[in-house]
PDB file of C-alpha atoms in Angstrom:
ATOM      1  CA  GLY G   1      -6.483 -44.780  52.468  1.00  0.00           C
ATOM      2  CA  ALA G   2      -9.129 -43.230  50.257  1.00  0.00           C
ATOM      3  CA  VAL G   3      -8.722 -39.526  49.540  1.00  0.00           C
ATOM      4  CA  VAL G   4     -11.368 -36.893  48.986  1.00  0.00           C
ATOM      5  CA  SER G   5     -10.361 -33.478  47.736  1.00  0.00           C
ATOM      6  CA  GLN G   6     -12.217 -30.185  47.616  1.00  0.00           C
ATOM      7  CA  HIS G   7     -11.622 -27.158  45.477  1.00  0.00           C
ATOM      8  CA  PRO G   8     -11.201 -24.384  46.278  1.00  0.00           C
ATOM      9  CA  SER G   9      -9.967 -24.648  49.847  1.00  0.00           C
ATOM     10  CA  TRP G  10     -11.152 -21.120  50.495  1.00  0.00           C
ATOM     11  CA  VAL G  11     -13.025 -18.476  48.559  1.00  0.00           C
ATOM     12  CA  ILE G  12     -14.037 -14.886  49.186  1.00  0.00           C
ATOM     13  CA  CYS G  13     -16.808 -13.441  47.050  1.00  0.00           C
ATOM     14  CA  LYS G  14     -19.100 -10.466  46.865  1.00  0.00           C
ATOM     15  CA  SER G  15     -22.708 -10.673  47.923  1.00  0.00           C
ATOM     16  CA  GLY G  16     -24.955 -11.747  45.074  1.00  0.00           C
ATOM     17  CA  THR G  17     -22.410 -13.811  43.206  1.00  0.00           C
ATOM     18  CA  SER G  18     -22.442 -17.596  42.796  1.00  0.00           C
ATOM     19  CA  VAL G  19     -19.708 -19.901  43.996  1.00  0.00           C
ATOM     20  CA  LYS G  20     -19.036 -23.468  42.889  1.00  0.00           C
ATOM     21  CA  ILE G  21     -17.318 -25.955  45.184  1.00  0.00           C
ATOM     22  CA  GLU G  22     -15.996 -29.246  43.821  1.00  0.00           C
ATOM     23  CA  CYS G  23     -15.700 -32.498  45.727  1.00  0.00           C
ATOM     24  CA  ARG G  24     -13.665 -35.293  44.155  1.00  0.00           C
ATOM     25  CA  SER G  25     -12.941 -38.846  45.220  1.00  0.00           C
ATOM     26  CA  LEU G  26      -9.383 -39.315  43.993  1.00  0.00           C
ATOM     27  CA  ASP G  27      -8.814 -43.044  44.146  1.00  0.00           C
ATOM     28  CA  PHE G  28     -12.250 -44.581  44.389  1.00  0.00           C
ATOM     29  CA  GLN G  29     -15.704 -44.300  42.957  1.00  0.00           C
ATOM     30  CA  ALA G  30     -18.553 -42.991  45.038  1.00  0.00           C
ATOM     31  CA  THR G  31     -22.188 -43.366  44.148  1.00  0.00           C
ATOM     32  CA  THR G  32     -23.115 -41.326  47.196  1.00  0.00           C
ATOM     33  CA  MET G  33     -21.579 -38.139  48.490  1.00  0.00           C
ATOM     34  CA  PHE G  34     -22.735 -35.936  51.319  1.00  0.00           C
ATOM     35  CA  TRP G  35     -22.511 -32.188  51.809  1.00  0.00           C
ATOM     36  CA  TYR G  36     -22.229 -30.658  55.262  1.00  0.00           C
ATOM     37  CA  ARG G  37     -22.010 -27.102  56.522  1.00  0.00           C
ATOM     38  CA  GLN G  38     -20.261 -25.984  59.688  1.00  0.00           C
ATOM     39  CA  PHE G  39     -20.598 -22.555  61.256  1.00  0.00           C
ATOM     40  CA  PRO G  40     -17.938 -21.292  63.688  1.00  0.00           C
ATOM     41  CA  LYS G  41     -17.909 -23.074  67.046  1.00  0.00           C
ATOM     42  CA  GLN G  42     -20.668 -25.403  65.889  1.00  0.00           C
ATOM     43  CA  SER G  43     -20.899 -28.985  64.737  1.00  0.00           C
ATOM     44  CA  LEU G  44     -21.376 -30.241  61.200  1.00  0.00           C
ATOM     45  CA  MET G  45     -24.878 -30.094  59.812  1.00  0.00           C
ATOM     46  CA  LEU G  46     -25.934 -32.268  56.904  1.00  0.00           C
ATOM     47  CA  MET G  47     -27.179 -30.247  53.956  1.00  0.00           C
ATOM     48  CA  ALA G  48     -27.870 -32.861  51.315  1.00  0.00           C
ATOM     49  CA  THR G  49     -27.186 -36.321  49.987  1.00  0.00           C
ATOM     50  CA  SER G  50     -25.821 -36.374  46.475  1.00  0.00           C
ATOM     51  CA  ASN G  51     -26.473 -39.456  44.344  1.00  0.00           C
ATOM     52  CA  GLU G  52     -24.693 -40.072  41.068  1.00  0.00           C
ATOM     53  CA  GLY G  53     -27.044 -39.695  38.146  1.00  0.00           C
ATOM     54  CA  SER G  54     -30.044 -38.573  40.150  1.00  0.00           C
ATOM     55  CA  LYS G  55     -31.341 -35.580  42.046  1.00  0.00           C
ATOM     56  CA  ALA G  56     -29.907 -34.712  45.414  1.00  0.00           C
ATOM     57  CA  THR G  57     -31.913 -35.181  48.582  1.00  0.00           C
ATOM     58  CA  TYR G  58     -31.946 -32.042  50.697  1.00  0.00           C
ATOM     59  CA  GLU G  59     -32.372 -31.795  54.447  1.00  0.00           C
ATOM     60  CA  GLN G  60     -35.268 -29.832  55.836  1.00  0.00           C
ATOM     61  CA  GLY G  61     -34.570 -26.130  55.793  1.00  0.00           C
ATOM     62  CA  VAL G  62     -31.947 -26.281  53.054  1.00  0.00           C
ATOM     63  CA  GLU G  63     -33.076 -24.441  49.916  1.00  0.00           C
ATOM     64  CA  LYS G  64     -32.485 -26.642  46.887  1.00  0.00           C
ATOM     65  CA  ASP G  65     -32.671 -23.672  44.514  1.00  0.00           C
ATOM     66  CA  LYS G  66     -29.990 -21.861  46.444  1.00  0.00           C
ATOM     67  CA  PHE G  67     -27.621 -24.782  46.986  1.00  0.00           C
ATOM     68  CA  LEU G  68     -27.420 -26.562  43.654  1.00  0.00           C
ATOM     69  CA  ILE G  69     -25.855 -30.006  43.751  1.00  0.00           C
ATOM     70  CA  ASN G  70     -24.697 -31.930  40.707  1.00  0.00           C
ATOM     71  CA  HIS G  71     -23.238 -35.436  40.910  1.00  0.00           C
ATOM     72  CA  ALA G  72     -22.504 -36.052  37.254  1.00  0.00           C
ATOM     73  CA  SER G  73     -19.853 -38.746  37.664  1.00  0.00           C
ATOM     74  CA  LEU G  74     -18.780 -41.371  40.187  1.00  0.00           C
ATOM     75  CA  THR G  75     -15.853 -39.210  41.287  1.00  0.00           C
ATOM     76  CA  LEU G  76     -17.228 -35.669  41.270  1.00  0.00           C
ATOM     77  CA  SER G  77     -19.986 -33.790  43.038  1.00  0.00           C
ATOM     78  CA  THR G  78     -20.357 -30.029  42.926  1.00  0.00           C
ATOM     79  CA  LEU G  79     -22.155 -27.622  45.230  1.00  0.00           C
ATOM     80  CA  THR G  80     -23.051 -24.229  43.833  1.00  0.00           C
ATOM     81  CA  VAL G  81     -24.086 -21.517  46.248  1.00  0.00           C
ATOM     82  CA  THR G  82     -26.207 -19.209  44.138  1.00  0.00           C
ATOM     83  CA  SER G  83     -26.615 -15.523  44.931  1.00  0.00           C
ATOM     84  CA  ALA G  84     -24.469 -15.886  48.017  1.00  0.00           C
ATOM     85  CA  HIS G  85     -25.061 -13.616  50.994  1.00  0.00           C
ATOM     86  CA  PRO G  86     -23.004 -13.007  54.137  1.00  0.00           C
ATOM     87  CA  GLU G  87     -25.137 -15.480  56.099  1.00  0.00           C
ATOM     88  CA  ASP G  88     -23.945 -18.210  53.714  1.00  0.00           C
ATOM     89  CA  SER G  89     -20.392 -17.731  54.964  1.00  0.00           C
ATOM     90  CA  SER G  90     -19.434 -21.075  56.417  1.00  0.00           C
ATOM     91  CA  PHE G  91     -17.133 -24.092  56.197  1.00  0.00           C
ATOM     92  CA  TYR G  92     -18.508 -26.494  53.585  1.00  0.00           C
ATOM     93  CA  ILE G  93     -17.393 -30.113  53.824  1.00  0.00           C
ATOM     94  CA  CYS G  94     -18.141 -33.054  51.581  1.00  0.00           C
ATOM     95  CA  SER G  95     -17.765 -36.742  52.256  1.00  0.00           C
ATOM     96  CA  ALA G  96     -17.836 -39.823  50.079  1.00  0.00           C
ATOM     97  CA  ASN G  97     -18.321 -43.504  50.554  1.00  0.00           C
ATOM     98  CA  PRO G  98     -16.460 -46.117  48.508  1.00  0.00           C
ATOM     99  CA  VAL G  99     -18.354 -49.084  47.215  1.00  0.00           C
ATOM    100  CA  ILE G 100     -16.532 -52.412  47.320  1.00  0.00           C
ATOM    101  CA  GLY G 101     -18.264 -54.907  45.114  1.00  0.00           C
ATOM    102  CA  ASP G 102     -21.880 -54.045  45.691  1.00  0.00           C
ATOM    103  CA  GLN G 103     -21.466 -53.204  49.358  1.00  0.00           C
ATOM    104  CA  PRO G 104     -20.802 -49.740  50.770  1.00  0.00           C
ATOM    105  CA  TYR G 105     -17.627 -49.440  52.791  1.00  0.00           C
ATOM    106  CA  ASN G 106     -18.311 -48.908  56.471  1.00  0.00           C
ATOM    107  CA  GLU G 107     -16.512 -45.570  56.699  1.00  0.00           C
ATOM    108  CA  GLN G 108     -16.965 -42.121  55.231  1.00  0.00           C
ATOM    109  CA  PHE G 109     -14.054 -40.170  53.862  1.00  0.00           C
ATOM    110  CA  PHE G 110     -14.240 -36.432  54.278  1.00  0.00           C
ATOM    111  CA  GLY G 111     -12.778 -33.670  52.200  1.00  0.00           C
ATOM    112  CA  PRO G 112     -10.609 -30.981  53.793  1.00  0.00           C
ATOM    113  CA  GLY G 113     -13.412 -28.433  53.582  1.00  0.00           C
ATOM    114  CA  THR G 114     -13.963 -25.157  51.748  1.00  0.00           C
ATOM    115  CA  ARG G 115     -14.171 -21.946  53.703  1.00  0.00           C
ATOM    116  CA  LEU G 116     -16.581 -19.515  52.042  1.00  0.00           C
ATOM    117  CA  THR G 117     -16.617 -15.871  53.028  1.00  0.00           C
ATOM    118  CA  VAL G 118     -19.254 -13.647  51.465  1.00  0.00           C
ATOM    119  CA  LEU G 119     -18.626  -9.927  51.788  1.00  0.00           C
TER     120      LEU G 119
ATOM    121  CA  ASP K   1     -31.371 -41.155  64.933  1.00  0.00           C
ATOM    122  CA  ALA K   2     -30.319 -42.363  68.357  1.00  0.00           C
ATOM    123  CA  LYS K   3     -28.722 -39.622  70.411  1.00  0.00           C
ATOM    124  CA  THR K   4     -25.302 -39.660  72.002  1.00  0.00           C
ATOM    125  CA  THR K   5     -24.062 -37.655  74.965  1.00  0.00           C
ATOM    126  CA  GLN K   6     -20.450 -36.630  75.365  1.00  0.00           C
ATOM    127  CA  PRO K   7     -18.629 -34.244  77.696  1.00  0.00           C
ATOM    128  CA  ASN K   8     -18.044 -30.868  76.097  1.00  0.00           C
ATOM    129  CA  SER K   9     -14.331 -30.873  76.745  1.00  0.00           C
ATOM    130  CA  MET K  10     -11.507 -32.904  78.222  1.00  0.00           C
ATOM    131  CA  GLU K  11      -7.866 -32.279  78.873  1.00  0.00           C
ATOM    132  CA  SER K  12      -4.935 -34.641  78.863  1.00  0.00           C
ATOM    133  CA  ASN K  13      -1.210 -34.501  79.368  1.00  0.00           C
ATOM    134  CA  GLU K  14       0.956 -35.509  76.483  1.00  0.00           C
ATOM    135  CA  GLU K  15       1.933 -39.192  76.330  1.00  0.00           C
ATOM    136  CA  GLU K  16      -0.737 -40.180  78.835  1.00  0.00           C
ATOM    137  CA  PRO K  17      -3.790 -42.314  78.006  1.00  0.00           C
ATOM    138  CA  VAL K  18      -7.101 -40.594  77.350  1.00  0.00           C
ATOM    139  CA  HIS K  19     -10.523 -42.105  77.849  1.00  0.00           C
ATOM    140  CA  LEU K  20     -13.309 -40.323  75.998  1.00  0.00           C
ATOM    141  CA  PRO K  21     -16.762 -41.443  77.143  1.00  0.00           C
ATOM    142  CA  CYS K  22     -19.991 -41.580  75.180  1.00  0.00           C
ATOM    143  CA  ASN K  23     -23.456 -42.431  76.412  1.00  0.00           C
ATOM    144  CA  HIS K  24     -26.015 -43.822  74.016  1.00  0.00           C
ATOM    145  CA  SER K  25     -28.759 -45.309  76.147  1.00  0.00           C
ATOM    146  CA  THR K  26     -31.300 -45.448  73.289  1.00  0.00           C
ATOM    147  CA  ILE K  27     -29.051 -47.377  70.914  1.00  0.00           C
ATOM    148  CA  SER K  28     -30.840 -49.938  68.773  1.00  0.00           C
ATOM    149  CA  GLY K  29     -29.624 -53.449  68.136  1.00  0.00           C
ATOM    150  CA  THR K  30     -28.411 -52.672  64.634  1.00  0.00           C
ATOM    151  CA  ASP K  31     -26.635 -49.388  65.391  1.00  0.00           C
ATOM    152  CA  TYR K  32     -22.891 -49.339  65.012  1.00  0.00           C
ATOM    153  CA  ILE K  33     -20.883 -47.020  67.255  1.00  0.00           C
ATOM    154  CA  HIS K  34     -18.621 -44.817  65.180  1.00  0.00           C
ATOM    155  CA  TRP K  35     -15.973 -42.331  66.249  1.00  0.00           C
ATOM    156  CA  TYR K  36     -14.713 -39.557  64.057  1.00  0.00           C
ATOM    157  CA  ARG K  37     -12.458 -36.668  64.960  1.00  0.00           C
ATOM    158  CA  GLN K  38     -12.000 -33.230  63.494  1.00  0.00           C
ATOM    159  CA  LEU K  39      -8.719 -31.418  63.747  1.00  0.00           C
ATOM    160  CA  PRO K  40      -8.833 -27.611  63.602  1.00  0.00           C
ATOM    161  CA  SER K  41      -9.864 -26.253  60.192  1.00  0.00           C
ATOM    162  CA  GLN K  42     -10.069 -29.726  58.644  1.00  0.00           C
ATOM    163  CA  GLY K  43     -12.743 -32.188  57.657  1.00  0.00           C
ATOM    164  CA  PRO K  44     -13.512 -35.042  60.047  1.00  0.00           C
ATOM    165  CA  GLU K  45     -11.559 -38.254  59.861  1.00  0.00           C
ATOM    166  CA  TYR K  46     -12.594 -41.767  60.792  1.00  0.00           C
ATOM    167  CA  VAL K  47     -11.143 -43.158  63.990  1.00  0.00           C
ATOM    168  CA  ILE K  48     -12.813 -46.458  64.769  1.00  0.00           C
ATOM    169  CA  HIS K  49     -16.156 -48.241  64.894  1.00  0.00           C
ATOM    170  CA  GLY K  50     -17.682 -51.274  66.554  1.00  0.00           C
ATOM    171  CA  LEU K  51     -20.917 -53.120  67.160  1.00  0.00           C
ATOM    172  CA  THR K  52     -20.599 -55.243  70.298  1.00  0.00           C
ATOM    173  CA  SER K  53     -17.034 -56.343  70.865  1.00  0.00           C
ATOM    174  CA  ASN K  54     -14.129 -54.126  71.811  1.00  0.00           C
ATOM    175  CA  VAL K  55     -12.074 -53.011  68.836  1.00  0.00           C
ATOM    176  CA  ASN K  56      -8.463 -51.992  68.353  1.00  0.00           C
ATOM    177  CA  ASN K  57      -6.745 -50.295  65.466  1.00  0.00           C
ATOM    178  CA  ARG K  58      -3.589 -48.286  64.941  1.00  0.00           C
ATOM    179  CA  MET K  59      -5.241 -45.082  66.083  1.00  0.00           C
ATOM    180  CA  ALA K  60      -7.257 -46.089  69.117  1.00  0.00           C
ATOM    181  CA  SER K  61      -9.263 -48.675  71.002  1.00  0.00           C
ATOM    182  CA  LEU K  62     -13.009 -48.778  71.458  1.00  0.00           C
ATOM    183  CA  ALA K  63     -14.438 -50.293  74.604  1.00  0.00           C
ATOM    184  CA  ILE K  64     -18.165 -51.052  74.392  1.00  0.00           C
ATOM    185  CA  ALA K  65     -20.228 -51.715  77.493  1.00  0.00           C
ATOM    186  CA  GLU K  66     -21.922 -55.079  77.673  1.00  0.00           C
ATOM    187  CA  ASP K  67     -25.388 -53.476  77.450  1.00  0.00           C
ATOM    188  CA  ARG K  68     -24.113 -51.229  74.618  1.00  0.00           C
ATOM    189  CA  LYS K  69     -25.527 -48.153  76.297  1.00  0.00           C
ATOM    190  CA  SER K  70     -22.131 -46.549  76.567  1.00  0.00           C
ATOM    191  CA  SER K  71     -18.711 -46.744  75.019  1.00  0.00           C
ATOM    192  CA  THR K  72     -15.245 -45.310  75.547  1.00  0.00           C
ATOM    193  CA  LEU K  73     -12.695 -44.267  72.998  1.00  0.00           C
ATOM    194  CA  ILE K  74      -9.191 -44.860  74.286  1.00  0.00           C
ATOM    195  CA  LEU K  75      -6.145 -43.073  72.979  1.00  0.00           C
ATOM    196  CA  HIS K  76      -3.257 -44.975  74.502  1.00  0.00           C
ATOM    197  CA  ARG K  77      -0.687 -42.171  74.407  1.00  0.00           C
ATOM    198  CA  ALA K  78      -2.008 -38.735  73.618  1.00  0.00           C
ATOM    199  CA  THR K  79       0.123 -36.514  71.430  1.00  0.00           C
ATOM    200  CA  LEU K  80      -0.279 -32.860  70.572  1.00  0.00           C
ATOM    201  CA  ARG K  81      -1.583 -33.954  67.172  1.00  0.00           C
ATOM    202  CA  ASP K  82      -4.506 -35.685  68.880  1.00  0.00           C
ATOM    203  CA  ALA K  83      -5.974 -32.334  69.952  1.00  0.00           C
ATOM    204  CA  ALA K  84      -9.307 -32.300  68.146  1.00  0.00           C
ATOM    205  CA  VAL K  85     -13.072 -32.565  68.546  1.00  0.00           C
ATOM    206  CA  TYR K  86     -14.085 -36.201  68.892  1.00  0.00           C
ATOM    207  CA  TYR K  87     -17.535 -37.246  67.751  1.00  0.00           C
ATOM    208  CA  CYS K  88     -19.354 -40.392  68.849  1.00  0.00           C
ATOM    209  CA  ILE K  89     -22.016 -41.267  66.263  1.00  0.00           C
ATOM    210  CA  LEU K  90     -24.543 -44.056  65.964  1.00  0.00           C
ATOM    211  CA  ALA K  91     -25.378 -45.280  62.490  1.00  0.00           C
ATOM    212  CA  LEU K  92     -26.457 -48.458  60.759  1.00  0.00           C
ATOM    213  CA  ASN K  93     -23.504 -48.201  58.426  1.00  0.00           C
ATOM    214  CA  SER K  94     -21.530 -44.982  58.302  1.00  0.00           C
ATOM    215  CA  GLY K  95     -20.601 -45.579  54.692  1.00  0.00           C
ATOM    216  CA  ASN K  96     -23.792 -44.845  52.829  1.00  0.00           C
ATOM    217  CA  THR K  97     -25.677 -43.298  55.713  1.00  0.00           C
ATOM    218  CA  PRO K  98     -25.417 -39.583  56.391  1.00  0.00           C
ATOM    219  CA  LEU K  99     -23.789 -39.006  59.752  1.00  0.00           C
ATOM    220  CA  VAL K 100     -25.533 -36.980  62.425  1.00  0.00           C
ATOM    221  CA  PHE K 101     -22.893 -35.054  64.325  1.00  0.00           C
ATOM    222  CA  GLY K 102     -23.500 -33.973  67.903  1.00  0.00           C
ATOM    223  CA  LYS K 103     -21.378 -31.415  69.670  1.00  0.00           C
ATOM    224  CA  GLY K 104     -18.564 -33.845  70.394  1.00  0.00           C
ATOM    225  CA  THR K 105     -15.789 -33.598  72.957  1.00  0.00           C
ATOM    226  CA  ARG K 106     -13.035 -31.067  72.470  1.00  0.00           C
ATOM    227  CA  LEU K 107      -9.806 -32.716  73.594  1.00  0.00           C
ATOM    228  CA  SER K 108      -6.906 -30.504  74.615  1.00  0.00           C
ATOM    229  CA  VAL K 109      -3.467 -32.037  75.000  1.00  0.00           C
ATOM    230  CA  ILE K 110      -0.951 -30.323  77.232  1.00  0.00           C
ATOM    231  CA  ALA K 111       2.757 -30.653  76.549  1.00  0.00           C
TER     232      ALA K 111
END
């Protein structure tokens, strides 16, 4: 099956620093990738939709200047948490959707997640 | 997005069948019923999806009510590795549509 990887799998940083998380589709191309955030004991919450070659679409309440998303190629999207603070500590998960021909595949493939801890 | 309702938690004995229910009374005619599961400290993984007819795959079966207002995910023989949170999600096409996750059902499997 299709594989999505994330790097790093976990990161600990000091408050005020920026952290970049990579999401890669390893064996397929993805014009669309999604970023989710999951706090402990809670469900996944969509943060933004990342489209290759265009600006990301952010969900209401998600600061686009704080969570920078770049989808520069069909296999890579990055999420940068700028000036991270302890309240940004969370489990960040990306997902990607293969395109077969000109039709999206009816399944999303999720990365393993990145656990961010901001001290 | 149409809402789904699932029990918060369920428990099963190992190697017994498990039926995970989902209510979606406001489902629209074009909504697919998708099931994903999330094992501890991992990203979600696809389980199965269907529109009207019951579906089977190597992981599970999906039974869809005739009026489509409810569905049941069936794990035929639960194993310890099936312990996870199971999410029932309605979407036009889960591929290029962002998924709206509810609280899901936390399944515990007892050896």
